[in-house]
Coordinates of C-alpha atoms in Angstrom, one line a residue:
M1 CA -34.9 -31.0 18.0
R2 CA -34.0 -29.5 21.4
N3 CA -30.7 -31.4 21.6
S4 CA -29.7 -30.5 17.9
R5 CA -30.4 -26.8 18.8
V6 CA -28.2 -27.0 22.0
N7 CA -25.5 -28.8 20.0
V8 CA -25.3 -26.0 17.5
I9 CA -25.2 -23.5 20.3
G10 CA -22.4 -25.6 22.0
R11 CA -20.3 -25.6 18.8
S12 CA -20.9 -21.8 18.4
R13 CA -19.9 -21.1 22.0
S14 CA -16.7 -23.2 21.6
R15 CA -15.7 -21.3 18.4
S16 CA -16.1 -18.0 20.1
S17 CA -14.5 -18.7 23.4
S18 CA -11.5 -16.5 22.5
T19 CA -13.8 -13.7 21.5
E20 CA -15.9 -14.0 24.8
E21 CA -12.6 -13.7 26.7
E22 CA -11.8 -10.4 24.8
E23 CA -15.4 -9.1 25.6
D24 CA -14.9 -10.0 29.2
H25 CA -11.7 -8.2 29.3
E26 CA -13.3 -5.0 27.6
E27 CA -16.1 -5.0 30.1
E28 CA -13.8 -5.3 33.1
S29 CA -11.6 -2.4 31.9
E30 CA -13.9 0.0 30.4
S31 CA -13.2 2.8 33.0
E32 CA -9.4 2.3 32.4
R33 CA -9.9 2.5 28.6
E34 CA -12.0 5.8 28.9
L35 CA -9.3 7.3 31.1
E36 CA -6.6 6.1 28.5
S37 CA -8.6 7.6 25.8
E38 CA -8.8 10.9 27.5
E39 CA -5.1 11.0 28.1
E40 CA -4.2 10.1 24.5
E41 CA -6.5 12.8 23.2
E42 CA -5.2 15.5 25.4
E43 CA -1.6 14.4 24.4
E44 CA -2.5 14.6 20.7
I45 CA -3.9 18.1 21.1
V46 CA -0.8 19.4 22.8
H47 CA 1.4 17.7 20.2
E48 CA -0.4 19.3 17.2
R49 CA -0.4 22.9 18.7
E50 CA 3.0 23.0 20.3
R51 CA 5.0 22.5 17.0
G52 CA 7.5 25.2 16.5
R53 CA 7.3 26.6 20.1
T54 CA 10.2 26.8 22.5
N55 CA 10.3 25.1 25.9
D56 CA 9.4 28.4 27.6
D57 CA 6.3 28.8 25.4
R58 CA 5.2 25.2 26.4
R59 CA 5.5 26.0 30.1
R60 CA 3.8 29.4 29.8
H61 CA 0.5 28.0 31.1
V62 CA 1.0 25.7 34.2
C63 CA -1.6 23.6 36.0
H64 CA -1.6 24.5 39.6
V65 CA -2.6 21.0 40.6
C66 CA -0.1 18.7 38.9
D67 CA 2.4 21.2 37.4
T68 CA 1.9 20.1 33.8
G69 CA 2.7 22.9 31.4
F70 CA 0.8 23.9 28.2
P71 CA 1.5 26.3 25.3
S72 CA -2.0 28.0 25.5
N73 CA -4.6 28.8 28.2
S74 CA -7.3 27.1 26.2
L75 CA -5.3 23.7 26.4
L76 CA -4.9 24.3 30.0
D77 CA -8.5 24.8 30.4
I78 CA -9.1 21.5 28.7
H79 CA -6.6 19.7 30.9
M80 CA -8.2 21.1 34.1
R81 CA -11.4 19.0 33.4
V82 CA -9.2 16.1 34.3
H83 CA -9.1 17.6 37.9
N84 CA -12.5 19.5 38.2
G85 CA -14.7 16.8 36.6
L86 CA -16.2 19.4 34.1
K87 CA -18.0 17.7 31.2
P88 CA -19.5 20.2 28.9
Y89 CA -20.1 18.0 25.8
K90 CA -23.5 16.3 26.3
C91 CA -24.9 13.5 24.3
H92 CA -28.3 14.4 22.9
L93 CA -29.4 10.5 22.7
C94 CA -28.6 9.7 26.2
D95 CA -27.5 11.1 29.5
K96 CA -23.7 10.8 29.0
A97 CA -21.4 13.8 29.0
F98 CA -17.7 14.3 28.2
A99 CA -14.8 16.5 28.8
Q100 CA -13.7 16.8 25.2
S101 CA -15.5 17.1 21.9
G102 CA -13.6 14.2 20.4
Q103 CA -14.9 11.9 23.2
L104 CA -18.5 12.9 22.4
T105 CA -17.8 12.1 18.6
T106 CA -16.6 8.7 19.4
H107 CA -19.4 8.0 21.8
L108 CA -22.0 8.9 19.2
R109 CA -20.8 6.0 17.3
S110 CA -22.2 3.7 19.9
H111 CA -25.7 5.0 18.8
T112 CA -25.1 5.1 15.2
G113 CA -23.1 1.9 14.8
L114 CA -20.4 3.7 12.8
K115 CA -16.9 1.7 12.7
P116 CA -14.7 3.7 10.6
F117 CA -11.5 2.0 11.8
K118 CA -11.1 -1.3 9.8
C119 CA -8.5 -4.0 10.2
H120 CA -6.5 -4.8 6.9
L121 CA -5.9 -8.4 8.2
C122 CA -9.4 -9.4 9.0
D123 CA -13.0 -8.2 8.6
K124 CA -13.2 -6.5 12.0
A125 CA -13.9 -2.9 12.4
F126 CA -13.9 -0.4 15.3
A127 CA -15.3 2.9 16.5
E128 CA -12.1 4.2 18.0
S129 CA -8.7 4.1 16.4
G130 CA -7.1 2.9 19.8
D131 CA -9.4 -0.2 19.6
L132 CA -7.9 -0.9 16.2
T133 CA -4.4 -0.4 17.5
R134 CA -5.1 -2.9 20.4
H135 CA -6.7 -5.4 18.1
L136 CA -3.7 -5.4 15.7
R137 CA -1.7 -6.7 18.5
T138 CA -3.8 -9.9 18.4
H139 CA -2.4 -10.5 15.0
S140 CA 1.1 -9.5 15.7
G141 CA 1.4 -11.0 19.1
E142 CA 3.0 -7.7 20.4
K143 CA 2.7 -7.2 24.2
P144 CA 4.4 -3.9 24.9
F145 CA 3.2 -3.3 28.4
K146 CA 5.5 -5.2 30.8
C147 CA 5.0 -5.7 34.6
P148 CA 7.9 -4.3 36.6
G149 CA 7.1 -6.8 39.4
C150 CA 7.1 -10.1 37.3
E151 CA 7.7 -11.5 33.8
K152 CA 4.3 -10.9 32.5
A153 CA 3.5 -8.7 29.4
F154 CA 0.2 -7.4 28.0
S155 CA -1.2 -6.1 24.8
H156 CA -3.4 -3.5 26.6
S157 CA -2.3 -1.0 29.1
S158 CA -5.5 -1.4 31.0
A159 CA -4.8 -5.2 31.3
L160 CA -1.5 -4.2 33.0
T161 CA -3.3 -1.8 35.3
V162 CA -5.6 -4.6 36.3
H163 CA -2.7 -7.0 36.7
L164 CA -0.7 -4.7 38.9
R165 CA -3.3 -5.0 41.5
I166 CA -2.1 -8.6 42.2
H167 CA 1.0 -7.0 43.4
T168 CA -0.4 -4.0 45.2
G169 CA -3.5 -5.6 46.6
L170 CA -5.5 -2.7 45.5
K171 CA -9.4 -3.3 45.3
P172 CA -10.9 -0.1 44.0
F173 CA -14.4 -1.4 43.2
K174 CA -16.3 -1.4 46.4
C175 CA -19.8 -2.9 47.0
H176 CA -22.2 -0.2 48.4
L177 CA -24.4 -2.9 50.0
C178 CA -21.6 -4.7 52.1
D179 CA -17.9 -4.4 52.9
K180 CA -16.6 -6.3 50.0
A181 CA -14.2 -4.9 47.4
F182 CA -12.7 -6.1 44.2
A183 CA -9.7 -5.6 41.9
H184 CA -12.0 -6.0 38.7
S185 CA -15.1 -4.1 38.0
G186 CA -16.5 -7.1 36.4
H187 CA -16.1 -9.0 39.7
L188 CA -18.1 -6.3 41.5
T189 CA -20.9 -6.5 38.8
T190 CA -21.1 -10.3 39.4
H191 CA -21.0 -9.9 43.2
L192 CA -23.9 -7.3 43.2
R193 CA -26.1 -10.2 41.8
T194 CA -25.8 -12.0 45.0
H195 CA -27.6 -9.1 46.6
S196 CA -30.2 -8.5 43.8
G197 CA -30.7 -12.2 42.8
E198 CA -30.4 -11.4 39.1
K199 CA -29.5 -14.4 36.9
P200 CA -29.3 -12.9 33.4
F201 CA -27.5 -16.0 31.7
K202 CA -30.4 -18.3 30.5
C203 CA -29.9 -21.8 29.2
P204 CA -31.4 -22.3 25.8
G205 CA -32.0 -26.0 26.5
C206 CA -33.9 -25.9 29.7
E207 CA -35.4 -23.4 32.2
R208 CA -32.2 -22.8 34.3
T209 CA -30.7 -19.4 34.7
F210 CA -27.3 -18.4 36.1
T211 CA -25.5 -15.4 37.8
T212 CA -22.3 -15.8 35.5
S213 CA -21.6 -16.7 32.0
S214 CA -19.0 -19.2 33.1
A215 CA -21.5 -21.1 35.2
L216 CA -23.8 -21.3 32.2
K217 CA -20.9 -22.7 30.2
V218 CA -20.4 -25.4 32.7
H219 CA -24.1 -26.2 32.9
L220 CA -24.2 -26.5 29.0
R221 CA -22.1 -29.7 29.1
I222 CA -24.9 -31.5 30.5
H223 CA -26.7 -31.0 27.2
T224 CA -23.8 -31.1 24.8
G225 CA -21.8 -33.8 26.5
L226 CA -18.7 -31.7 26.0
K227 CA -15.9 -32.4 28.4
P228 CA -13.6 -29.5 29.7

């Protein structure tokens, strides 16, 4: 009975390997995606309100930090939150807070489960329009974000951001318990388990637990007989 249960799990994991890869990417680049979402929303607000204005109008209110111009003082105030870290829109269901009301609206869907943006090519749906846009590239194969240092191209701007660290050597995710640093947030999460001893990935066929999902996948081959 146990072997058949593991076989089913093995087949299921094999079928969903590409999905797991997408999920791993999303976990590693969550901070980049949030920043990207902030920038997109700010650009959209500016675009909507600056129609019909002259270039002088658009430069009437200028940020003293980065010299970006805005057509109104209210838009400049919103932009300044990028620099001052102000987040006035607080979630009443958890402790998160946001710089813009639209970001709070999107976040609340993580509590309600609402996914209004539906793919017309498959049955997937998303809480954010940007996630749908990125997903559609898995159907079209489009990779508009090209690395200036090599031939690689990516469907996500955040994936390009992460990739560029190979060229620059940048490792922004630093361990607060030792002197190690990492290019990926997911790698830091995994590393921290070497300090905490946490092993969250449990084998359904025996008592063993593992620090990473990849280590569990390798172990499952003992039960399934699957060869890499």
